[in-house]
Tab-separated table of C-alpha atoms in Angstrom:
chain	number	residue	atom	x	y	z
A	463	UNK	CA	-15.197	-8.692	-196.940
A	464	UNK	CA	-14.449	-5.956	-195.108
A	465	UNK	CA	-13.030	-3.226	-197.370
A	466	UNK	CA	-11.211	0.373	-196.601
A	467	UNK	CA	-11.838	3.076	-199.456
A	468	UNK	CA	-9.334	5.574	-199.442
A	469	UNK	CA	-10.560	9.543	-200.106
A	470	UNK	CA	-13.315	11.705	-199.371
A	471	UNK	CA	-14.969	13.018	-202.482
A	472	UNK	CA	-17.642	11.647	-205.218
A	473	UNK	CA	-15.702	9.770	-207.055
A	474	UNK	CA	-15.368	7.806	-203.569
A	475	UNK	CA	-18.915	8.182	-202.639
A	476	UNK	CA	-20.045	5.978	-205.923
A	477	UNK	CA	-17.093	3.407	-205.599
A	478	UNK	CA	-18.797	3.171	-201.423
A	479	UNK	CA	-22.475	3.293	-203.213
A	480	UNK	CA	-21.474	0.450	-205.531
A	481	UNK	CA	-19.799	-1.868	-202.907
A	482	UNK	CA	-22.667	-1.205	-200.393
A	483	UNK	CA	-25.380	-3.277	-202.727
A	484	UNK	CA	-22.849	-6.171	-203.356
A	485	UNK	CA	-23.395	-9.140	-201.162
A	486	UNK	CA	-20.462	-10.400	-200.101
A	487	UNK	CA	-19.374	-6.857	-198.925
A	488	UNK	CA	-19.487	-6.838	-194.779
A	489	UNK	CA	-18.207	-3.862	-193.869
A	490	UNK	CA	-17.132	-0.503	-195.663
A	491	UNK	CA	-14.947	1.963	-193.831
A	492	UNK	CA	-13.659	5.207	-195.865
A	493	UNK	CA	-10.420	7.420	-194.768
A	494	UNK	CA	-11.789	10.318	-194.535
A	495	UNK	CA	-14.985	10.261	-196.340
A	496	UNK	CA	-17.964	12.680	-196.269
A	497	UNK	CA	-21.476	13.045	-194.912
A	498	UNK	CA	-22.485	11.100	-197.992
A	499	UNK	CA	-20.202	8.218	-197.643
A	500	UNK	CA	-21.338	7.788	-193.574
A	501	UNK	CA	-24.486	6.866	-194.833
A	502	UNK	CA	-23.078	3.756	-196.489
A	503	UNK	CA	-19.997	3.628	-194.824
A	504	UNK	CA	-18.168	4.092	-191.436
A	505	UNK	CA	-15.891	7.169	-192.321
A	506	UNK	CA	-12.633	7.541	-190.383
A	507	UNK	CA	-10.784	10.546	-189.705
A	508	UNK	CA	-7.383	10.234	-191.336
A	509	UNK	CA	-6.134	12.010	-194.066
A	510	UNK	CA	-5.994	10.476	-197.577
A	511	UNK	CA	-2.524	10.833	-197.696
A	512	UNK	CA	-1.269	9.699	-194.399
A	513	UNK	CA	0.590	6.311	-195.375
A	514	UNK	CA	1.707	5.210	-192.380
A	515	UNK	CA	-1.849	5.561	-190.562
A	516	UNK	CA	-3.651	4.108	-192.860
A	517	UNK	CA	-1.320	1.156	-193.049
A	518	UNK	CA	-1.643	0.705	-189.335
A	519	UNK	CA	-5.783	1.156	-189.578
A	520	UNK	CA	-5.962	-1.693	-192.353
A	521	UNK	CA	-3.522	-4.198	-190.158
A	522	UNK	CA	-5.346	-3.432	-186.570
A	523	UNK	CA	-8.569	-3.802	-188.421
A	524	UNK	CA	-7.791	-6.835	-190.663
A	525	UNK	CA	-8.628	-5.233	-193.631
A	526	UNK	CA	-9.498	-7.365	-196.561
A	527	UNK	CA	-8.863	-4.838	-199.516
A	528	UNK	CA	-7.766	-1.230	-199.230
A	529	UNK	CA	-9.388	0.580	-202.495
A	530	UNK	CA	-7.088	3.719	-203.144
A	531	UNK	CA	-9.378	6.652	-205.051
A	532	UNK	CA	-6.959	9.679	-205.417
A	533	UNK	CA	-3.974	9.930	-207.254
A	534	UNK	CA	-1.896	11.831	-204.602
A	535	UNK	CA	-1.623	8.714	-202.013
A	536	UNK	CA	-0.675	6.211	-204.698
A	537	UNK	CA	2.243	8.977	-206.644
A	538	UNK	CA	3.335	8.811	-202.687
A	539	UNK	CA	3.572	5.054	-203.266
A	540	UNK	CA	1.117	3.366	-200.919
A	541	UNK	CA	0.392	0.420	-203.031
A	542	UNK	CA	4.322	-0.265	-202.359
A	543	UNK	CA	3.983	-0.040	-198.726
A	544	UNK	CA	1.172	-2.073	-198.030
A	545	UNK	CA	2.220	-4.939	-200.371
A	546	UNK	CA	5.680	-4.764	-198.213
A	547	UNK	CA	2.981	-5.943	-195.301
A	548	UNK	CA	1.072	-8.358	-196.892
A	549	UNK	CA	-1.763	-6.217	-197.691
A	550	UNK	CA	-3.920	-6.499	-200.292
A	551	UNK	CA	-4.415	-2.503	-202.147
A	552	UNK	CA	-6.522	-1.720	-205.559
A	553	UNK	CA	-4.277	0.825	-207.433
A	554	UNK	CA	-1.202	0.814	-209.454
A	555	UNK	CA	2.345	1.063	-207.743
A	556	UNK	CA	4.900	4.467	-207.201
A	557	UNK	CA	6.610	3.395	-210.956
A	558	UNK	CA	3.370	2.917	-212.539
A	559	UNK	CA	1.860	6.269	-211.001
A	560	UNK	CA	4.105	8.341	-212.539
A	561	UNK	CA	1.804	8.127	-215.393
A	562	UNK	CA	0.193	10.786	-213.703
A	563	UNK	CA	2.872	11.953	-211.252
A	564	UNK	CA	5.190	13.067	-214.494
A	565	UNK	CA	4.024	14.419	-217.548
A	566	UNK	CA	7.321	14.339	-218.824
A	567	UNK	CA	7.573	10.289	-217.672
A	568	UNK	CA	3.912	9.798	-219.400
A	569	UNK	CA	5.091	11.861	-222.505
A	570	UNK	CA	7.796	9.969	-222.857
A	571	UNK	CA	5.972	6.843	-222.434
A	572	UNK	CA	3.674	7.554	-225.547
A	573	UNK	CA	6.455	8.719	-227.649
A	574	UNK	CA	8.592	5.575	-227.266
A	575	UNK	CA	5.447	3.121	-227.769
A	576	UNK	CA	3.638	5.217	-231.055
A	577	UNK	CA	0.941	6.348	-228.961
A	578	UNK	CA	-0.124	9.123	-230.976
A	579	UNK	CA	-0.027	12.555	-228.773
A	580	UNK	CA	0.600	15.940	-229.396
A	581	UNK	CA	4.080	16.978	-230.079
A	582	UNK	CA	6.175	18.241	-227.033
A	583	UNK	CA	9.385	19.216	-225.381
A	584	UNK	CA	9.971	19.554	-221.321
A	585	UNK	CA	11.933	22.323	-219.920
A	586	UNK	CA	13.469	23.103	-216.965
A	587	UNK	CA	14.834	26.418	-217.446
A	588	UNK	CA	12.926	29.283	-218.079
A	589	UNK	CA	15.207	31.082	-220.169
A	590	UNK	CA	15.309	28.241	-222.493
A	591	UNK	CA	11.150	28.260	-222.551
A	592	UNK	CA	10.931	31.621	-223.487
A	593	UNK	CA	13.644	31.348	-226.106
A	594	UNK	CA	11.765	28.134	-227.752
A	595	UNK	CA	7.805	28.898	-227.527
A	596	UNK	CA	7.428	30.055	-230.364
A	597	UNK	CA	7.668	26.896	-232.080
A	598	UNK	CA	4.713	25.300	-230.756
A	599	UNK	CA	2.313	28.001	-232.724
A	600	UNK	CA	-0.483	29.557	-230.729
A	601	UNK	CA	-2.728	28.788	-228.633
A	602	UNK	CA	-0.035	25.987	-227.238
A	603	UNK	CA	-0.440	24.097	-223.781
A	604	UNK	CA	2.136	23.969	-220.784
A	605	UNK	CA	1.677	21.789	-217.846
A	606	UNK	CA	3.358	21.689	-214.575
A	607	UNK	CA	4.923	18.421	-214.854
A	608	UNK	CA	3.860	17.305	-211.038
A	609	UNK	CA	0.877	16.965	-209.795
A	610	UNK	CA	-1.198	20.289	-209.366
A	611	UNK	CA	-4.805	19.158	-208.018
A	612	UNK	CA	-6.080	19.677	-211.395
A	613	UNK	CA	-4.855	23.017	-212.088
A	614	UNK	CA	-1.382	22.765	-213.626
A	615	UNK	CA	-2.832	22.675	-217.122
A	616	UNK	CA	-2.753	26.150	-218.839
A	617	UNK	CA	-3.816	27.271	-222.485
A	618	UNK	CA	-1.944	30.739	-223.537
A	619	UNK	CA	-3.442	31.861	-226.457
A	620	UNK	CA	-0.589	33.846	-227.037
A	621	UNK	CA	3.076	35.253	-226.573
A	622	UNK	CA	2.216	37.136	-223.834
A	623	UNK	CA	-0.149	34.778	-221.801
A	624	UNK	CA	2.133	32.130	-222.439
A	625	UNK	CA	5.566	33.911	-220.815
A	626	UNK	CA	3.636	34.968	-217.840
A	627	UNK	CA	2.231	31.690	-217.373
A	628	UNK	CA	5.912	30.238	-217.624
A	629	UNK	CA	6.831	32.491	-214.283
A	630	UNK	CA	4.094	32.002	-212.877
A	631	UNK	CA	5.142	28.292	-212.532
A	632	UNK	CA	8.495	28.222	-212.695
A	633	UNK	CA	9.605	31.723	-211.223
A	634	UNK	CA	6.607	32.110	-208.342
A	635	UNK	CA	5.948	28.051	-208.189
A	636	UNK	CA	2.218	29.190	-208.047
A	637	UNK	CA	2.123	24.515	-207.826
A	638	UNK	CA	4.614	24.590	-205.925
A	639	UNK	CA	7.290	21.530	-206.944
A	640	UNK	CA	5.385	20.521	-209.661
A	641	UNK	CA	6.056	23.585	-211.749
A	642	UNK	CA	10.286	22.744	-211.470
A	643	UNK	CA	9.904	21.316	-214.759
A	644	UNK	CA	6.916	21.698	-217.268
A	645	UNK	CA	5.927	20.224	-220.440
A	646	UNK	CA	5.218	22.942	-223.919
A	647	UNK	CA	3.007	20.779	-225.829
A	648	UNK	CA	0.821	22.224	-229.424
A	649	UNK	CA	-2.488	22.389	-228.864
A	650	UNK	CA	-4.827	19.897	-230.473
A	651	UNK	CA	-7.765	21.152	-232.348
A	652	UNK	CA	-11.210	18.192	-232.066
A	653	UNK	CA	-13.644	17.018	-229.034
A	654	UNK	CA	-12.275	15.711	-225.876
A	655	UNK	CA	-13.579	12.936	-224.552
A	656	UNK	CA	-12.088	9.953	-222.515
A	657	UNK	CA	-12.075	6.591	-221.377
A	658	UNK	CA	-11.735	4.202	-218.110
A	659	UNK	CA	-10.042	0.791	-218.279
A	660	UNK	CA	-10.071	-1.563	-215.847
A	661	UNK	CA	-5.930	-2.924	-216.507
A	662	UNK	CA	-3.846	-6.022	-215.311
A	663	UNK	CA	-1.034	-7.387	-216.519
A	664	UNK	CA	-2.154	-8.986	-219.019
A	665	UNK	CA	-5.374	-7.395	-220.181
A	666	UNK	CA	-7.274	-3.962	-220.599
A	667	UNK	CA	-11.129	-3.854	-220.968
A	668	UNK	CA	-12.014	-0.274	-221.578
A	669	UNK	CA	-15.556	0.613	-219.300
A	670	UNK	CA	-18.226	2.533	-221.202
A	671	UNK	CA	-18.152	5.284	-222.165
A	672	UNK	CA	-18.894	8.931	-220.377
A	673	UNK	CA	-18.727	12.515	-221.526
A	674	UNK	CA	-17.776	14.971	-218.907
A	675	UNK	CA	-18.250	18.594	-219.319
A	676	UNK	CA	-15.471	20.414	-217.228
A	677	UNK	CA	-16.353	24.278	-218.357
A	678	UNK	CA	-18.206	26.341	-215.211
A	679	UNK	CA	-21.204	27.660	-217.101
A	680	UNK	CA	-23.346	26.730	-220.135
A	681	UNK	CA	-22.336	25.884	-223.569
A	682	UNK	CA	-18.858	25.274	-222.525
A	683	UNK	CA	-17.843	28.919	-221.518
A	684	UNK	CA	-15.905	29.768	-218.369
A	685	UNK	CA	-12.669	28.495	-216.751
A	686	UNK	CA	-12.166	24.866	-215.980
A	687	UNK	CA	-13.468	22.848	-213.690
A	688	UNK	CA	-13.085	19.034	-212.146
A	689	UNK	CA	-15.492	18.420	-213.974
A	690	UNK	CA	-19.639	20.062	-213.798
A	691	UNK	CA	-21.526	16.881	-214.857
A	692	UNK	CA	-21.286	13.848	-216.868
A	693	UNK	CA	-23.326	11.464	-218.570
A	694	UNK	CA	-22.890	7.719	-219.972
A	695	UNK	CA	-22.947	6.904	-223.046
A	696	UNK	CA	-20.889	9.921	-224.776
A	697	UNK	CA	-22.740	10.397	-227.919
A	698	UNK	CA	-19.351	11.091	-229.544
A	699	UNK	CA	-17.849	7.391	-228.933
A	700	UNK	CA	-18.912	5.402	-231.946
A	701	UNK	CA	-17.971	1.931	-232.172
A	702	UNK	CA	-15.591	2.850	-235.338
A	703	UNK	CA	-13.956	5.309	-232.529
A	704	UNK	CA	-14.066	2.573	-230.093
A	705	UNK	CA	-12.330	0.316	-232.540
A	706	UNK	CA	-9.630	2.694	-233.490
A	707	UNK	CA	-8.762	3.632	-229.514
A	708	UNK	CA	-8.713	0.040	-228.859
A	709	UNK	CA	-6.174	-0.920	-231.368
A	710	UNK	CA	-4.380	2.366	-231.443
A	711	UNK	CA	-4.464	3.401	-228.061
A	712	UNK	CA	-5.338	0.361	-225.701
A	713	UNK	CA	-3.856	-2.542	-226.924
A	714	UNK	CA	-0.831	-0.049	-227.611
A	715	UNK	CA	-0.624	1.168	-224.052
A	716	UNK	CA	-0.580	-2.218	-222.395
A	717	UNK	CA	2.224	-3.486	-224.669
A	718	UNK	CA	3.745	-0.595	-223.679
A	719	UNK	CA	3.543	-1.711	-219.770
A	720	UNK	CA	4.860	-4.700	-221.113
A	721	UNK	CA	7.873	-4.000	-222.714
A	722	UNK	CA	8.831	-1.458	-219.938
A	723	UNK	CA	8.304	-4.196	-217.005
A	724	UNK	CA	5.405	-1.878	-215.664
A	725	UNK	CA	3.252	-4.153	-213.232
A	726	UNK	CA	0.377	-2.117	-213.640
A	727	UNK	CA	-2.994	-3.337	-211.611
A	728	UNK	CA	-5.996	-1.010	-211.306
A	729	UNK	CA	-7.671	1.738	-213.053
A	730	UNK	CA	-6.518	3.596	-216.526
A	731	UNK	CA	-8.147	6.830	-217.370
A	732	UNK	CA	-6.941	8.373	-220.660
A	733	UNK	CA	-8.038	11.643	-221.699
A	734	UNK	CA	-8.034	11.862	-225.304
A	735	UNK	CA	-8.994	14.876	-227.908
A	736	UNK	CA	-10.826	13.137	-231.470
A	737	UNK	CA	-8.567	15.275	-234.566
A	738	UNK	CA	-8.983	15.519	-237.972
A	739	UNK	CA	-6.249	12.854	-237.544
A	740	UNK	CA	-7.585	10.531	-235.208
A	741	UNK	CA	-7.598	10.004	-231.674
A	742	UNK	CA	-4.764	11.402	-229.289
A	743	UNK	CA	-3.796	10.860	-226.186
A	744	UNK	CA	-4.195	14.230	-224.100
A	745	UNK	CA	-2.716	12.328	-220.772
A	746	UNK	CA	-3.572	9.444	-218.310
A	747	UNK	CA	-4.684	9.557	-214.844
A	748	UNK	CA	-4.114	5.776	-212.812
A	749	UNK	CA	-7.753	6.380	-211.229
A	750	UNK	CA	-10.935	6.551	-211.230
A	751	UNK	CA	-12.271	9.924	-212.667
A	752	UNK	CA	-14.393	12.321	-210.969
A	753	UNK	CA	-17.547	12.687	-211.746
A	754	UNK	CA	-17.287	10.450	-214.446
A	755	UNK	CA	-17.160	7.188	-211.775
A	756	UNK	CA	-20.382	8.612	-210.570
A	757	UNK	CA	-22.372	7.932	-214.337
A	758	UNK	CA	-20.208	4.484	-214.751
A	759	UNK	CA	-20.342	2.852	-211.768
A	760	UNK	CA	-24.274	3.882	-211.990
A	761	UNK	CA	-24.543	1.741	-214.628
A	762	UNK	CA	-22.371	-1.413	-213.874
A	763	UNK	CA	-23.881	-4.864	-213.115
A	764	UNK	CA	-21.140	-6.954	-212.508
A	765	UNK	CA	-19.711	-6.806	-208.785
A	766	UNK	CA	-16.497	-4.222	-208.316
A	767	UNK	CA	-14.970	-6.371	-205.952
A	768	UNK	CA	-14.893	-9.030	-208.115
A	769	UNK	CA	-13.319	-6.917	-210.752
A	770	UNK	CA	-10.881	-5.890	-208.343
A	771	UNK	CA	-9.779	-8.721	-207.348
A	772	UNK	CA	-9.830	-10.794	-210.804
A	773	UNK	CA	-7.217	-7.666	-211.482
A	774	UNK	CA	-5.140	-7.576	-208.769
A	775	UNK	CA	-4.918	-11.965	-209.331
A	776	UNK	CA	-4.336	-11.474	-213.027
A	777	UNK	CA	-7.368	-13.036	-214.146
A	778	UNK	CA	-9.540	-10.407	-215.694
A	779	UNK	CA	-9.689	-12.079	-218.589
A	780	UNK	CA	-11.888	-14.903	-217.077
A	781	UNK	CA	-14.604	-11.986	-215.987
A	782	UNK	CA	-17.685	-10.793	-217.813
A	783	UNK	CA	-18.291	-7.532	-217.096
A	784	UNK	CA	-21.780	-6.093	-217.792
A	785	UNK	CA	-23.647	-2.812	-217.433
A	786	UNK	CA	-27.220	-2.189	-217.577
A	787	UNK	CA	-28.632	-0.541	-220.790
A	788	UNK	CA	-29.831	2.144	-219.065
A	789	UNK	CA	-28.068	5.760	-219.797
A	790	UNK	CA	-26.607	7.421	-216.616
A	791	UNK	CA	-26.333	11.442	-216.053
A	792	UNK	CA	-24.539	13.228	-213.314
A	793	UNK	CA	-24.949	16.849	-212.567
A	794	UNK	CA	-22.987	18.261	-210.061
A	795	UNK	CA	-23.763	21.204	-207.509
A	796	UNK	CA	-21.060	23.559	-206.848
A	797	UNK	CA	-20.068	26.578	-204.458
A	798	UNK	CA	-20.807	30.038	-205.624
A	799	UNK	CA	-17.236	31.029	-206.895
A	800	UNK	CA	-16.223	27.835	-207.642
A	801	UNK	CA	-13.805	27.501	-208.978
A	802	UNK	CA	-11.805	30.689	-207.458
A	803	UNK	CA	-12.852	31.631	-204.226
A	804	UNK	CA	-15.599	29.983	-202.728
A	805	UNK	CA	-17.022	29.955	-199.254
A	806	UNK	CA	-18.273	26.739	-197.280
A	807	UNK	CA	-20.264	25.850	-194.170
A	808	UNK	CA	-23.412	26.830	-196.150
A	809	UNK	CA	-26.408	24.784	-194.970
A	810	UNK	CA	-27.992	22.177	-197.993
A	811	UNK	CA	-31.529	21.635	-197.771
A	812	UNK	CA	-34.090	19.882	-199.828
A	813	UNK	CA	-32.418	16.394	-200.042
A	814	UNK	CA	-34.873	14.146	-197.911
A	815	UNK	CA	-37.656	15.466	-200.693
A	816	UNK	CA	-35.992	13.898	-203.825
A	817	UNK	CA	-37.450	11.204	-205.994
A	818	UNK	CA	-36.491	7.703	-205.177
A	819	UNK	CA	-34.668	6.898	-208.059
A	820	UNK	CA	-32.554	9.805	-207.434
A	821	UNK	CA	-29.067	8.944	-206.307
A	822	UNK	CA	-27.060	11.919	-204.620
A	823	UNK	CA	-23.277	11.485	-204.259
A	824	UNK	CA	-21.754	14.037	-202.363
A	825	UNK	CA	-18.407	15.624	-202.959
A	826	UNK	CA	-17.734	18.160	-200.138
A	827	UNK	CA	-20.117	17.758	-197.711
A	828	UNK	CA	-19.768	17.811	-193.814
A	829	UNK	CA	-22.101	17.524	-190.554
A	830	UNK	CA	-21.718	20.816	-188.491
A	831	UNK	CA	-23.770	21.509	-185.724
A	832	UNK	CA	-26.398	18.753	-186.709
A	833	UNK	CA	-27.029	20.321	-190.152
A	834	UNK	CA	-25.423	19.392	-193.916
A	835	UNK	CA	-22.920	21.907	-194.997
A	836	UNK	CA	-21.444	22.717	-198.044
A	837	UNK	CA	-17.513	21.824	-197.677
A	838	UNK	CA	-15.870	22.042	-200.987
A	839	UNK	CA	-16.066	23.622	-204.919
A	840	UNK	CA	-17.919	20.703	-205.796
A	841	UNK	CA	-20.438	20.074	-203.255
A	842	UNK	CA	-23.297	17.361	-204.154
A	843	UNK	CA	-24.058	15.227	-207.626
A	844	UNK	CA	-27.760	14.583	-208.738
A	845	UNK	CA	-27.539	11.036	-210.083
A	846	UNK	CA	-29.782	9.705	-211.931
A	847	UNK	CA	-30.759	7.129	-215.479
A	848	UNK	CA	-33.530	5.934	-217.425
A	849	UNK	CA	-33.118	5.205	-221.432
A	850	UNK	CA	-31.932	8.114	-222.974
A	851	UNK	CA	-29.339	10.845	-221.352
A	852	UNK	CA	-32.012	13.497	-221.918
A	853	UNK	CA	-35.109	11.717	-219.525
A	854	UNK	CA	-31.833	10.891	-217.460
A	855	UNK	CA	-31.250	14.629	-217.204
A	856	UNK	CA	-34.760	15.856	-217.173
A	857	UNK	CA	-35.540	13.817	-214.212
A	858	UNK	CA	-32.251	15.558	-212.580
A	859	UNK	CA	-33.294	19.151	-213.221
A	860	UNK	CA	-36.885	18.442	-211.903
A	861	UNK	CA	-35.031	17.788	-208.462
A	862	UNK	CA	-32.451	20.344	-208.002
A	863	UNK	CA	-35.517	22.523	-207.960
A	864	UNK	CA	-36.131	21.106	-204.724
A	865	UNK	CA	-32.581	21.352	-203.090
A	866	UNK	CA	-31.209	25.118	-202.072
A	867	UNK	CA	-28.056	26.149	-200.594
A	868	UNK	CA	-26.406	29.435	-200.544
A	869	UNK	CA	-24.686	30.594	-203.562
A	870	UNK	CA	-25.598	27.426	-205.175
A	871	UNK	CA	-24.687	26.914	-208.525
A	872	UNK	CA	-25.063	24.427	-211.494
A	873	UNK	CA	-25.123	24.127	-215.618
A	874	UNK	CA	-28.801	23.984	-216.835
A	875	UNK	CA	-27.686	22.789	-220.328
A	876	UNK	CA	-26.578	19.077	-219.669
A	877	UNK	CA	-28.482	16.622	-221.540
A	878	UNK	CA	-29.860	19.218	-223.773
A	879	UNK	CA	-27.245	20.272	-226.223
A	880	UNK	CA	-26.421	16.596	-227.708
């Protein structure tokens, strides 16, 4: 097969990793990739959300199956356009996307099937915000309703925080579009966690678990993050938990596709928070998370390709999917500033003297002048397993000793506070 991965970051750097060691995988490029993914993979230089080049790279290179990692491209709709050409694409469509184009659509979506959530109300006047905010008690949540890299999520803890974060999105459009309309939602009290699915339409089979820890520094203090490591199993996903989300939540959210004539193919993530009251849905991304691909795919036996396309022929109930006992942990190297202002172009050194079983996937990395640079917030992530999360992580720690880059920065508690 010859197979086009669409992004440049970690997340795409394991789904490249994974491919790379499956044999009937021939050739892997990656729009735009990394320095990472050009060791595995012939990176090309087009932006991940250039449509209409990469539709004319996967038809002049008779591209087998375009793998779509970021949610940006497919909220643009590229599954759409390359179907229109006879192309086979991994990802759901535009009208499934806006699961995580629209927090308003994927509110709405959970309300109308009894997918338990938090309670909410969207808003696209200001005025009417401030008037109404008080209802939702304090701290509360507000979202940009588009899509915000990450960032449109904000926590007031009170009256205050909570009208200057309303013009900040809606009065300054500090995101831009997204913030035209936002979502008040009350805030859930428990332990986040979430889960991947792989999804067609007629079956979900959640992955295994992962925990990923998103706060900048130890013990969960500092702003948020994409995420600062992760590590599979969570401790917190039980199989009485993993009963209850897969009657409750699952089964619920594909019947839910169902009903609404959604013809969603691909990847589920769904962020939930554990309550006094059970699991909630927090929201769903339709891809792959980042970092916690990195720990999953680490673990998993079976072939992705063959996962991918058992999904996008509607047959993923005829696949057994396995994953190797082994516990996975991910810690993740990050810009000094990250993640406010950070500079890049910082030279990374230290990585030809790691362990062999030590798998880096790099996030923002780039070749300049020769020499590996630092090119993003989240720069590199020290993967590695072995049976428990805490050898997993000791093993990790032992080798960022040996890697250095300006300003470099990292938790030191991962693995240790289970």
């Amino acid at each position: 097969m010859k197979i086009l991965i669409i992004g440049g970051g970690g997340r795409e750097h394991a789904i490249a990793w994974k491919l790379s060691n499956e044999n009937n995988v021939k050739t892997i490029y990656c729009a735009p990739g990394n320095a990472g993914i050009s060791e595995v993979a012939q990176c090309i230089d087009i932006n991940d959300s250039n449509i209409e080049e990469l539709l004319n790279f996967a038809k002049d290179n008779q591209i087998d199956l375009t793998i779509v990692g970021p949610e940006v491209p497919l909220v643009k709709g590229i599954v759409d356009e390359f179907e229109k050409e006879g192309l086979k694409i991994f990802g759901p469509n535009k009208e499934c996307s806006q699961l995580e184009g629209s927090k308003a659509f994927s509110k709405d979506f959970m309300i109308r099937h009894n997918i338990h959530t938090a309670k909410y109300k969207e808003y696209t006047n200001i005025d009417e915000a401030i008037s109404e905010i008080d209802n939702f008690g304090y701290p509360l949540v507000i979202k940009a309703d588009g899509l915000a890299a990450g960032k449109g999520v904000v926590i007031p803890q009170n009256r205050e925080e909570a009208i200057a974060t309303l013009n900040e999105m809606m009065r300054d459009k500090k995101f831009g579009n997204a913030g035209e309309k936002i979502v008040i939602e009350e805030f859930l009290k428990g332990i986040e966690t979430s889960i991947l699915a792989f999804v067609d339409n007629n079956t979900i089979i959640p992955m295994v678990s992962a925990k990923d820890h998103k706060k900048v520094y130890n013990h969960e203090q500092g702003p948020n993050t994409g995420g600062m490591a992760t590590f599979s199993p969570s401790e917190i996903y039980t199989d009485k938990l993993a009963k209850e989300i897969e009657e409750n939540v699952l089964k619920a959210t594909l019947e839910g596709f169902k009903k609404d004539g959604l013809d969603y193919k691909g990847i589920l993530f769904i962020g939930l928070m554990i309550t006094e009251d059970g699991a909630k849905v927090l929201e769903y991304n339709v891809r792959f998370g980042d970092p916690e691909t990195q720990s999953v795919l680490f673990r998993l036996k079976t072939d992705l390709n063959k996962i991918m396309e058992s999904i996008l022929d509607n047959r993923l109930n005829e696949i057994k999917i396995e994953y190797k006992k082994e516990e996975a942990v991910c810690v993740m190297l990050t810009s000094g500033g990250y993640p406010d202002i950070y500079q890049k172009g910082k030279v990374i050194e230290g990585l030809s003297e790691l362990d062999k079983d030590i798998v880096v996937f790099h996030s923002g990395t780039k070749i300049s002048d020769g020499k590996l640079v630092t090119n993003g917030g989240r720069v590199l992530g020290i993967t590695a397993s072995a049976n428990t999360v805490e050898e997993a992580a000791r093993k990790i720690y032992e080798n960022i000793n040996k890697i250095s880059f300006e300003g470099m920065h990292y938790r030191t508690d991962i693995g240790t506070d289970i």
